[in-house]
Coordinates of C-alpha atoms in Angstrom, one line a residue:
X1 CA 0.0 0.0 0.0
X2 CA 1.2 3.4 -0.7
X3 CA 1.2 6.0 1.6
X4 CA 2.4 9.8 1.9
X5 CA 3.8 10.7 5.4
X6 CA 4.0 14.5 5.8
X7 CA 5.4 16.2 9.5
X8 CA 5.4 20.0 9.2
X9 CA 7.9 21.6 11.3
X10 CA 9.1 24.9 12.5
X11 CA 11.8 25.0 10.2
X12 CA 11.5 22.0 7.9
X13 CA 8.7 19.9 6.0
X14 CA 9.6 16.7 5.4
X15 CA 7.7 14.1 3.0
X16 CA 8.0 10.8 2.7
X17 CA 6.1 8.3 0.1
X18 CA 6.0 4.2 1.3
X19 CA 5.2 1.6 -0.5
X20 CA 4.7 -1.6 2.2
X21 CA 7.8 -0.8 4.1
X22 CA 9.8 0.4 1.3
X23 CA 11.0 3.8 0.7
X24 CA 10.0 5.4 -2.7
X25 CA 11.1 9.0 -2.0
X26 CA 12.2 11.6 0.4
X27 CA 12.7 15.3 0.5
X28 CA 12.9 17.8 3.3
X29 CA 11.8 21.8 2.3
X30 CA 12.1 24.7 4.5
X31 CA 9.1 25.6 5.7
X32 CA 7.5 28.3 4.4
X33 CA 5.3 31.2 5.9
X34 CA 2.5 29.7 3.4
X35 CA 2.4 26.3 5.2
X36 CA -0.4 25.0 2.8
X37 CA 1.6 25.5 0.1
X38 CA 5.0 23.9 1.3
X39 CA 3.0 20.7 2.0
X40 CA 1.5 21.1 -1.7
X41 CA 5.2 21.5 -2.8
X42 CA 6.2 18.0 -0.6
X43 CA 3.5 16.3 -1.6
X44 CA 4.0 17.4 -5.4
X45 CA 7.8 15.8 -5.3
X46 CA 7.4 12.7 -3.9
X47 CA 4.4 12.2 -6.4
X48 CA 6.6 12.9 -9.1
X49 CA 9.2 10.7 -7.9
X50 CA 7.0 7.5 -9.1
X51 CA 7.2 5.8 -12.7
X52 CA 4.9 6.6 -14.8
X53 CA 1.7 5.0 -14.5
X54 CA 2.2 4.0 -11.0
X55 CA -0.8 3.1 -8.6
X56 CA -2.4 6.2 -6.9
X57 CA -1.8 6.9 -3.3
X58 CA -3.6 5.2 -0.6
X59 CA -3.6 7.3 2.2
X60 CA -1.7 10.6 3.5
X61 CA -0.8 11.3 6.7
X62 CA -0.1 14.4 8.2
X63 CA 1.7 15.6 11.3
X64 CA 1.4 19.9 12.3
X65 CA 2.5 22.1 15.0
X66 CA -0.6 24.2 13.9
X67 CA -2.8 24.1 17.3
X68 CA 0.3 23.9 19.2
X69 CA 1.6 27.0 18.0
X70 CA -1.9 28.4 17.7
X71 CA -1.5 28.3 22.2
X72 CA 2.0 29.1 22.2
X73 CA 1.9 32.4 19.6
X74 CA -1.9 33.4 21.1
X75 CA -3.2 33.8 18.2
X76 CA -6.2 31.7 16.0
X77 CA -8.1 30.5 19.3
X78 CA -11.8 31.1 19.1
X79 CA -13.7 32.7 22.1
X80 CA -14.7 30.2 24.2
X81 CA -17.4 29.1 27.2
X82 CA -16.6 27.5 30.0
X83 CA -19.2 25.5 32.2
X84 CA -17.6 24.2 35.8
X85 CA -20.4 21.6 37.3
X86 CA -18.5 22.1 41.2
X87 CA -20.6 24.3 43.3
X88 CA -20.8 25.1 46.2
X89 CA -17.2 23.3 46.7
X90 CA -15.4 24.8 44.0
X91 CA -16.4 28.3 44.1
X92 CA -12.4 29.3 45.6
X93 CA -10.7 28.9 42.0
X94 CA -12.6 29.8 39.0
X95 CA -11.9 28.4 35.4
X96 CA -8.7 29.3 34.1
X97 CA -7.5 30.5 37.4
X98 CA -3.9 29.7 36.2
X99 CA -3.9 30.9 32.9
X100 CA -1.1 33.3 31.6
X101 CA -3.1 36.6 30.9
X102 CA -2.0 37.3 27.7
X103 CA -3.6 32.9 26.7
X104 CA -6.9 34.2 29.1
X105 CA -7.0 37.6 26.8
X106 CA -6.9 35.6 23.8
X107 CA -10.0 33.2 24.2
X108 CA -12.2 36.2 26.5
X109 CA -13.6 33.7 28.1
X110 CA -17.6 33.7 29.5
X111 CA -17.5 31.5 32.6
X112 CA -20.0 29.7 34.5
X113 CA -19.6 27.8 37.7
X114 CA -23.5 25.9 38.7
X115 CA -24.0 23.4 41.2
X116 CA -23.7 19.8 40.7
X117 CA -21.2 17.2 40.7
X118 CA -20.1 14.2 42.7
X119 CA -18.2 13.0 45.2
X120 CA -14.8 10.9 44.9
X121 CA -17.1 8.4 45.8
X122 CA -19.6 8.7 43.0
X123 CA -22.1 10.5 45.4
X124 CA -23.8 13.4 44.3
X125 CA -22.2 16.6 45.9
X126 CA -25.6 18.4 45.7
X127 CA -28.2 17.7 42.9
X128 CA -27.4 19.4 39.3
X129 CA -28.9 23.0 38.9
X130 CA -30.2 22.3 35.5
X131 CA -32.0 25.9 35.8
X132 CA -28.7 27.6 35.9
X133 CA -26.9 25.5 32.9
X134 CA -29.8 26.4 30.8
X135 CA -29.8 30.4 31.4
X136 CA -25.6 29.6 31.0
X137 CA -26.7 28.4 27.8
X138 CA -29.0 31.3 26.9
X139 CA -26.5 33.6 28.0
X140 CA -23.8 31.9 25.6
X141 CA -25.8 31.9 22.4
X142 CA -26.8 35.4 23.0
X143 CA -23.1 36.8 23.4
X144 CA -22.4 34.6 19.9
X145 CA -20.5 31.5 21.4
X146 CA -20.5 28.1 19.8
X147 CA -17.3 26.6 21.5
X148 CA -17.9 25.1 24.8
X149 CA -16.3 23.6 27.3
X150 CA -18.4 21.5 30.5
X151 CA -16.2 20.3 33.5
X152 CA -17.4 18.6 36.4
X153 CA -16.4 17.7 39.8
X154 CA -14.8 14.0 39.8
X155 CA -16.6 13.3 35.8
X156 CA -13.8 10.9 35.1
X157 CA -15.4 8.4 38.0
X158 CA -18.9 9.7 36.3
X159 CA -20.0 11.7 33.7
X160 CA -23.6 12.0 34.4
X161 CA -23.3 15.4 35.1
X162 CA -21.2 16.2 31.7
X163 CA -23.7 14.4 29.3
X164 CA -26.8 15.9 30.8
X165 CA -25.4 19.2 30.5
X166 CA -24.2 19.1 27.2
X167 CA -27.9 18.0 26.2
X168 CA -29.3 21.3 27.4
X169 CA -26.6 23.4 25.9
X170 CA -27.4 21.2 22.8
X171 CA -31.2 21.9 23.1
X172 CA -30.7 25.7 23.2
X173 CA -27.6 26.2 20.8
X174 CA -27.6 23.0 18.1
X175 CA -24.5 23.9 16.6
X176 CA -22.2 24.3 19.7
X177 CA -18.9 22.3 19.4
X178 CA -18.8 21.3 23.0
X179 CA -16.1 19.8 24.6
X180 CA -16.5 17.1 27.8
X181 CA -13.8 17.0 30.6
X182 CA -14.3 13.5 30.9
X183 CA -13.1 12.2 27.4
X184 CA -9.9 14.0 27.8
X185 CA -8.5 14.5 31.3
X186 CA -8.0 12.4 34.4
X187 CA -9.0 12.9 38.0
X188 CA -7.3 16.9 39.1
X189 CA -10.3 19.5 38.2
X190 CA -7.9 22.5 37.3
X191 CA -5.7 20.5 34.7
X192 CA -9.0 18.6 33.9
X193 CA -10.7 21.7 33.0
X194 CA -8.1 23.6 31.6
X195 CA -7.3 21.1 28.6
X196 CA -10.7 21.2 28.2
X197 CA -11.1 24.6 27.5
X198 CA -8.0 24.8 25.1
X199 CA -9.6 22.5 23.0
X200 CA -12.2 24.0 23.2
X201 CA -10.3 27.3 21.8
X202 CA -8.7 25.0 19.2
X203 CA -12.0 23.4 17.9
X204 CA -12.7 26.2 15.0
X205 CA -9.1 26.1 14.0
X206 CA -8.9 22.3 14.2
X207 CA -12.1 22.8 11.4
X208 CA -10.1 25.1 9.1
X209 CA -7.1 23.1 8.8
X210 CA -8.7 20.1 8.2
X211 CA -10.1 21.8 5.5
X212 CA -7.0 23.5 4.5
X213 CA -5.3 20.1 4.1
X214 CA -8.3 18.6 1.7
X215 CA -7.4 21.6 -0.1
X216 CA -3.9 21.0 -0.7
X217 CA -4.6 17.2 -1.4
X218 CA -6.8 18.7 -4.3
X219 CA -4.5 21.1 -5.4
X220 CA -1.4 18.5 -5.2
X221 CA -3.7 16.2 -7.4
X222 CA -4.0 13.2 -5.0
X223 CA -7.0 11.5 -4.6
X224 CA -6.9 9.4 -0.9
X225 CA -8.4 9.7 2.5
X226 CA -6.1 11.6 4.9
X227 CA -5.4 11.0 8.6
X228 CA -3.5 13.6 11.6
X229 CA -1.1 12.2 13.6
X230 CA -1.6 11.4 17.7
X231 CA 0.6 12.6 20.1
X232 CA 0.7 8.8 20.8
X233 CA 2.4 7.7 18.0
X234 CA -0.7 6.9 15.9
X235 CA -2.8 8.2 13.5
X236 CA -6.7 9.1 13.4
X237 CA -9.1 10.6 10.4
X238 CA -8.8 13.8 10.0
X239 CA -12.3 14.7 10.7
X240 CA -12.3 13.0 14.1
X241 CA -8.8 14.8 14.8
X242 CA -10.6 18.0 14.4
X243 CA -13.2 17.6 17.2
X244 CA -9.9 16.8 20.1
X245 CA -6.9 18.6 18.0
X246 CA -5.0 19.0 21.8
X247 CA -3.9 15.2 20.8
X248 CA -1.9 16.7 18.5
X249 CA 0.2 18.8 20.5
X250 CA 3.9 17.5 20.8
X251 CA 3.0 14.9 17.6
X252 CA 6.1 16.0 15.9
X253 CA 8.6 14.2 18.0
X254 CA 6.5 10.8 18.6
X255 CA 6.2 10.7 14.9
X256 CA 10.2 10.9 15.2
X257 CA 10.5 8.1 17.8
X258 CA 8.0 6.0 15.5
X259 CA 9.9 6.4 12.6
X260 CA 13.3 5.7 14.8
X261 CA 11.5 2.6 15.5
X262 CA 10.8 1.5 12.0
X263 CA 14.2 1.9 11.0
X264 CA 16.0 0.0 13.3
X265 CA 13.5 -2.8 14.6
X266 CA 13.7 -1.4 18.0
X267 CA 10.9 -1.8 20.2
X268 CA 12.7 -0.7 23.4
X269 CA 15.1 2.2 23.5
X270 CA 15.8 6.1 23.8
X271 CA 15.6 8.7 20.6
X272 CA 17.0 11.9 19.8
X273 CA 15.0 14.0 17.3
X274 CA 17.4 16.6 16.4
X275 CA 15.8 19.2 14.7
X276 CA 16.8 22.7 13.6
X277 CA 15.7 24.7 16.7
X278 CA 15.2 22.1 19.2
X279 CA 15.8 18.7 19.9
X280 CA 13.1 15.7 22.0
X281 CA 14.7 13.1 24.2
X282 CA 11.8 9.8 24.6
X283 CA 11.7 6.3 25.3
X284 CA 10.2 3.6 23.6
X285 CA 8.4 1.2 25.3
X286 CA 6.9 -1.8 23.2
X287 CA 7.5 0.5 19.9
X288 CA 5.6 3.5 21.1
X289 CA 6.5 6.7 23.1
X290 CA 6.6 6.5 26.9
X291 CA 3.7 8.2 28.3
X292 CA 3.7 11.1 30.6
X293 CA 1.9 10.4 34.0
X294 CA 2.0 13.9 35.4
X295 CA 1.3 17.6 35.0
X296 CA 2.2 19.0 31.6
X297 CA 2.3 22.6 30.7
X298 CA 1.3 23.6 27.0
X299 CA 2.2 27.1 26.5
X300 CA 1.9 28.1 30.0
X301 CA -1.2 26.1 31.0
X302 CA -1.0 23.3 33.0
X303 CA -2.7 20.0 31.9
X304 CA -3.1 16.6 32.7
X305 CA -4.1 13.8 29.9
X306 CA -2.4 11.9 27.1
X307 CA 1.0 13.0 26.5
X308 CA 4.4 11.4 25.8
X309 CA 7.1 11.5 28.4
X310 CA 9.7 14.0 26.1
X311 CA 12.3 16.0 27.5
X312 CA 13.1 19.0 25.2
X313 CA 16.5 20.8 25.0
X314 CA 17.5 24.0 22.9
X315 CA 19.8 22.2 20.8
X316 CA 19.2 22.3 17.0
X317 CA 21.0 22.6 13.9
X318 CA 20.1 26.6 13.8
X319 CA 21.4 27.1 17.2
X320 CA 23.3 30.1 17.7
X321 CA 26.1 30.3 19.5
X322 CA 28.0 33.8 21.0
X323 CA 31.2 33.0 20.2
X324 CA 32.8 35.4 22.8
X325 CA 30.8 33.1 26.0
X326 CA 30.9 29.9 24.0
X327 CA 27.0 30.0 25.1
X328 CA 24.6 27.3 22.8
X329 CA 21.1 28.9 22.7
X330 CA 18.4 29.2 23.4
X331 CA 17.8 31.0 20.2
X332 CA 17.9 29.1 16.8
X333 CA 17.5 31.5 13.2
X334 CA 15.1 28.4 12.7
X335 CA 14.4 28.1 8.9
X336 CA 16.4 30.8 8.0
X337 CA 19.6 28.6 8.4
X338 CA 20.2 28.9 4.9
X339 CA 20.0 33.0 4.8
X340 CA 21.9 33.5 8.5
X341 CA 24.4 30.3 9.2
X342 CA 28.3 31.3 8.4
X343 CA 28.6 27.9 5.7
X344 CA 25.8 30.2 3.8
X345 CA 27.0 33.5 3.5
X346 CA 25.5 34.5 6.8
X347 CA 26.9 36.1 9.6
X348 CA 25.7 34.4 12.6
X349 CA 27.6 31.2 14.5
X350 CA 25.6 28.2 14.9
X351 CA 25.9 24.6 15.7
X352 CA 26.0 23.5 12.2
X353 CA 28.8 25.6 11.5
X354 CA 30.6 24.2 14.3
X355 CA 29.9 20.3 12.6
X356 CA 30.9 21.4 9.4
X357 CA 34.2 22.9 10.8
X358 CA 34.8 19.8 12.7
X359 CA 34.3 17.4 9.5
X360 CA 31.0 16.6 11.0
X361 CA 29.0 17.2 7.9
X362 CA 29.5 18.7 4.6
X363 CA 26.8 21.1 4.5
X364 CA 27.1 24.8 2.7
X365 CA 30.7 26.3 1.7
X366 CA 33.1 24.5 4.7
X367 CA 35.6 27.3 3.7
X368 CA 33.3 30.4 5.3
X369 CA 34.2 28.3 8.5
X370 CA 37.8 27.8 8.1
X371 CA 39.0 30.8 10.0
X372 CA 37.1 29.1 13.3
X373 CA 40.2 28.3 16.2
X374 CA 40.0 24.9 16.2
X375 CA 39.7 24.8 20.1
X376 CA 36.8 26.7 20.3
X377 CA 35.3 24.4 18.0
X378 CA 36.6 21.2 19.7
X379 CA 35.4 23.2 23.0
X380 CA 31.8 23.6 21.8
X381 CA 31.7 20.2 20.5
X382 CA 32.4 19.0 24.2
X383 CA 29.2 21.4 25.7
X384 CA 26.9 20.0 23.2
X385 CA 28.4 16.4 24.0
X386 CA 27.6 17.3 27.5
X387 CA 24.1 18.8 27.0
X388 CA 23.3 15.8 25.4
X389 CA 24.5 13.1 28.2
X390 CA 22.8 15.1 30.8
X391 CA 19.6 14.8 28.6
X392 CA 19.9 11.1 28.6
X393 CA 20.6 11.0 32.0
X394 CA 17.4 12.8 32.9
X395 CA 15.6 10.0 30.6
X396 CA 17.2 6.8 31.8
X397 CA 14.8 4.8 34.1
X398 CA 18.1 2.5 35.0
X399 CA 21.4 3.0 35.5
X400 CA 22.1 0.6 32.8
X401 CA 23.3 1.7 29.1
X402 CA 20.6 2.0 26.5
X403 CA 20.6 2.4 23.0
X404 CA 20.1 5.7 21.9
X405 CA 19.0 6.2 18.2
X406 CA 19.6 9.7 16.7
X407 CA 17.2 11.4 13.9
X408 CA 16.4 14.4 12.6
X409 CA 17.7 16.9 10.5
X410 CA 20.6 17.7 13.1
X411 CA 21.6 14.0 14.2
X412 CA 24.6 15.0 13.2
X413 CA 25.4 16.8 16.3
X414 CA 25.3 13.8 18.5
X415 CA 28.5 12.2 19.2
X416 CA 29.5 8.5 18.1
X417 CA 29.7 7.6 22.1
X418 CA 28.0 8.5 25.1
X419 CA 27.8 8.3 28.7
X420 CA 24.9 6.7 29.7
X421 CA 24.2 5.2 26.1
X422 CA 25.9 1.6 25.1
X423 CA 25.5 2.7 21.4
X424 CA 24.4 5.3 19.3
X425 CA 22.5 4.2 16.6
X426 CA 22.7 6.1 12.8
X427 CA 20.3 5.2 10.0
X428 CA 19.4 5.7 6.6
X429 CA 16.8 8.3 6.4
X430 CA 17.2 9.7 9.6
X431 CA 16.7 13.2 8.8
X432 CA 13.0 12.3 8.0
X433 CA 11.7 9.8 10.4
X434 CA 9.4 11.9 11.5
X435 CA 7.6 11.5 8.3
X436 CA 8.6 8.2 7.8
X437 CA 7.0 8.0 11.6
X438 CA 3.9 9.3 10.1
X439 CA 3.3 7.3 7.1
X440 CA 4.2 4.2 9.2
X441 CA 1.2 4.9 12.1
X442 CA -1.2 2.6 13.4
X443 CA -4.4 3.5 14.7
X444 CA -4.9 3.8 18.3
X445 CA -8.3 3.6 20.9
X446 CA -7.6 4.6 24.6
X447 CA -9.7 4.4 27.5
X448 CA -8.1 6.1 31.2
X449 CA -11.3 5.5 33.6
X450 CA -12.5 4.5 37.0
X451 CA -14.9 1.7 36.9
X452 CA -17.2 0.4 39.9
X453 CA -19.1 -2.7 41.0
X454 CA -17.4 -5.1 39.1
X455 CA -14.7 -7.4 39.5
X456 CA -11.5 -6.5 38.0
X457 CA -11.5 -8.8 35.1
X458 CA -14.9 -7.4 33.9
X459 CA -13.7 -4.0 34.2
X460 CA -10.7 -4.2 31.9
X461 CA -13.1 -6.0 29.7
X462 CA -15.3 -3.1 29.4
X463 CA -12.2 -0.9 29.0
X464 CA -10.9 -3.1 26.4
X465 CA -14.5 -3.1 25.0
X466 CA -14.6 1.0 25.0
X467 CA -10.6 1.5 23.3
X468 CA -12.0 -0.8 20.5
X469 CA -14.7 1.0 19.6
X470 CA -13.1 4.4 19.8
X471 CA -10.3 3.0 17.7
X472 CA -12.6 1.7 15.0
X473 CA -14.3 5.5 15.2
X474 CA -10.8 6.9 14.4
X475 CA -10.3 4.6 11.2
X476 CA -9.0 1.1 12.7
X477 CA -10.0 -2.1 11.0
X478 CA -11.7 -4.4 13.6
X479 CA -9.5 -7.8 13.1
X480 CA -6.4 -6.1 13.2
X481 CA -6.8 -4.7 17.1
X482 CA -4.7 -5.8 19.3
X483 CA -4.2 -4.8 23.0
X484 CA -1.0 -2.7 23.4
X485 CA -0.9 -2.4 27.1
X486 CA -3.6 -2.7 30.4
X487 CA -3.2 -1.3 33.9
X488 CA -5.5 -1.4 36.7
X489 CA -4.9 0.3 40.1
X490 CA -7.0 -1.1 42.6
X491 CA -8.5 2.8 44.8
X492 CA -8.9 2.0 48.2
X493 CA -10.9 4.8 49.2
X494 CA -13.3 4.2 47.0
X495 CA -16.2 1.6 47.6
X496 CA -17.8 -0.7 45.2
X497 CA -14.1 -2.6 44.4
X498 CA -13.5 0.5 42.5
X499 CA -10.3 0.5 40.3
X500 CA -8.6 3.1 37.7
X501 CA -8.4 0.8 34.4
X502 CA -6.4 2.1 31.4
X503 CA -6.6 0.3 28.6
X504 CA -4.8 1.1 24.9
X505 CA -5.3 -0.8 21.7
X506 CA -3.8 -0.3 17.7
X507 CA -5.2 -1.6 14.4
X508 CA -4.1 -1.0 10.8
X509 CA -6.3 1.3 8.7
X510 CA -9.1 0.0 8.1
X511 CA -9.2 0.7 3.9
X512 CA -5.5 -0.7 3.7
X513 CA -6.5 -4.0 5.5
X514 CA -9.7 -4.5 3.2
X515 CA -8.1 -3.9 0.1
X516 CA -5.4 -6.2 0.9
X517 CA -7.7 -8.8 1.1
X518 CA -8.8 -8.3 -2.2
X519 CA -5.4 -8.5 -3.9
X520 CA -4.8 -11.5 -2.2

């Protein structure tokens, strides 16, 4: 089967085209301020790239910074609701208590904390004031708001509260884009809420880019169904990606670690996606990205829900370096390498200058770089070696030596050897797994809940049950799910044998599978 992977960066698009597990084509551009149209560009070479009279393309897949840029650069997020189901016991902190003001500015929030809610122990607090989510509502459509977002106290345990609320808001606005605490978040009502409301804010965008890519799949003259990438290391249909598009924030470097798995046949090891302003430390664990299981901030915000476990360093091939202080970063000229880096006629030091001088890589004119003392350079080369190990470091679960695998554009800045790594691991195509990452994704279905009288072996059977269907919503053939991983945590406090049950599951695409079976 053929397939496009696509991973738009900060400095670089990269495109990849597959066919089975074999690589047709590659090509990386510099991103360009018109983001549709380096994508059409990508997408036009590697099409071109085929004999003539090739099979069409199967599927695309596509992996963007957009949303988390739109929360990082405040700009693109649509006004937004919010409805907090907590009172009277969580009057103290109102929604978006935490926000930076500039984010809070940006999304003008109309807030709304009613009574309702439950108990840790599934008790109603008091009994839901469906009066006062109903003149919410009113209010809402009158001041022109269609993107909401409902939080409840403890929804994760049940989300009674949630659905009935989102019915009336339904009943007196039909065409809100409303956004349930409970389908993203875990048990912690501030981080709960607050990725609720960004995605909330990211809903309208999530709409337009979706449409901006079937645009550029027209204009670029393919024909297939097109999928975003997770921030799992898996893929969903494009039109269920726009309804949750905070699951694709950080989906750049998991697309990386995917990829790094692909190339080697690693299923258990760290990454380094090298990139040309920063680079992402991760694990893999089982082929996949190791999953966060705390708070994590997104431009500022603090959230708690799917993420991968990534440390990120200001280390990239655009890097700038003061060559008075010897000082790497944090500032990177980013995509304009090619205008600002020494090897290009440029005037300003960076990290790639420092390879090429070193015979690192033969990149640009090596004799703009010639006149660098040769200690310096050997000098920086030892900070970035050291950047790097204390990076790994931070990662390492054990004290044991792991196999580190470096991609990205900039791999070439990390050192054959390693403290704390038994090898480092170069491959062909490096400098796009994260397409390659893209183009090789599975689709996933997760389910994070607390479930109550039952015994434990029916609960994870009704988790299992739940991450199969949402994984057949998201594009997933049925007979190709498999389990990836269960955990149940037995809660104490809680009566009714209650336990915390997370459950995730992957399956091919479900158009690939079916028309394998009819070449067989």
């Amino acid at each position: 089967m053929k397939r496009i992977g696509i991973d738009v960066g900060g400095t670089n698009t990269d495109a990849v085209l597959i066919d089975g597990e074999k690589v047709v084509s590659a090509i990386k551009f510099p991103t360009t301020a018109d983001v549709m149209q380096g994508v059409v560009n990508a997408i036009g070479h590697v099409v071109a790239s085929q004999a003539p009279g090739a099979s069409p393309i199967d599927a695309v897949m596509i992996g963007t910074t957009h949303f988390t840029n739109a929360v990082v650069e405040r700009a693109r997020l649509e006004r937004i609701a919010a409805i907090r189901i907590a009172m009277p016991a969580g009057a103290s902190l109102p929604p978006m208590i935490d926000w930076p003001d500039d984010l809070r500015d940006s999304v003008d929030p109309l807030s709304f904390m009613v009574h309702g809610g439950h108990e840790y122990d599934g008790r109603p607090l008091v009994p839901l004031a469906r009066d006062e989510i109903r003149d919410a509502a009113m209010k809402i459509r009158d001041a022109g708001i269609t993107s909401v977002g409902i939080t409840a106290l403890f929804s994760p345990l049940t989300a009674e509260c949630e659905l009935e609320a989102a019915e009336i808001v339904r009943s007196i606005i039909p065409d809100a884009r409303i956004t349930l605490s409970h389908t993203l978040g875990r048990i912690g009502l501030l981080e709960r809420e607050n990725v609720t409301l960004l995605n909330a804010a990211l809903q309208g965008l999530g709409r337009k880019t979706i449409d901006a890519f079937k645009d550029a799949l027209v204009t670029a003259g393919v024909n297939a169904p097109f999928y975003l990438t997770q921030n799992d290391g898996t893929v969903v249909l494009a039109d269920v990606a726009a309804a949750n598009p905070v699951y694709s924030f950080a989906s750049g470097p998991t697309n990386s670690m995917r990829g790094a798995a692909f190339l080697t046949g690693l299923k258990e090891a760290m990454v380094i996606d090298v990139g040309g302003t920063t680079s992402d430390i991760g694990c893999l664990v089982g082929g996949f990205p190791r999953e966060a299981n705390n708070v994590v901030e997104v431009g500022g915000v603090r959230t708690l829900f799917r993420m991968p476990d990534l440390l990120p360093m200001a280390l990239g091939g655009g890097t700038i370096i003061d060559p008075e202080t010897r000082k790497i970063g944090p500032r990177s000229v980013g995509y304009r390498i090619t205008e600002k880096a020494l090897v290009f006629g440029g005037d300003t030091l960076t990290t790639t200058d420092v390879a090429v001088a070193a015979g690192l890589v033969e990149i640009g004119d090596r004799d703009r770089v010639k006149h660098l003392d040769k200690a310096m350079v050997a000098d920086l080369l030892k900070r970035i070696e050291a950047m790097v190990e204390d990076g790994v470091d931070r990662m390492k679960t054990s004290a044991e030596g792991v196999s580190l695998i470096a991609v990205g554009g900039g791999a070439f800045l990390i050192p054959e050897k390693l403290k704390g790594a038994s090898e480092v691991l170069r491959v062909e195509h490096a400098g796009v797994a994260n397409a390659l990452g893209a183009a090789m994704a599975q689709v996933s279905g997760e389910v994070d809940q607390v479930f109550s009288d039952m015994s434990r072996d029916k609960a994870i059977a009704e988790a299992d049950r739940i991450a199969r269907e949402r994984a057949i919503e998201s594009g997933a053939d049925p007979k190709s799910i498999v389990t990836l991983d269960t955990e149940d945590i037995p809660i104490a406090y809680l009566p009714g044998d209650a336990r915390r049950v997370r459950v995730r599951v992957v399956g091919d695409i479900a158009f690939m599978k079916s028309e394998q079976k009819q070449a067989s």
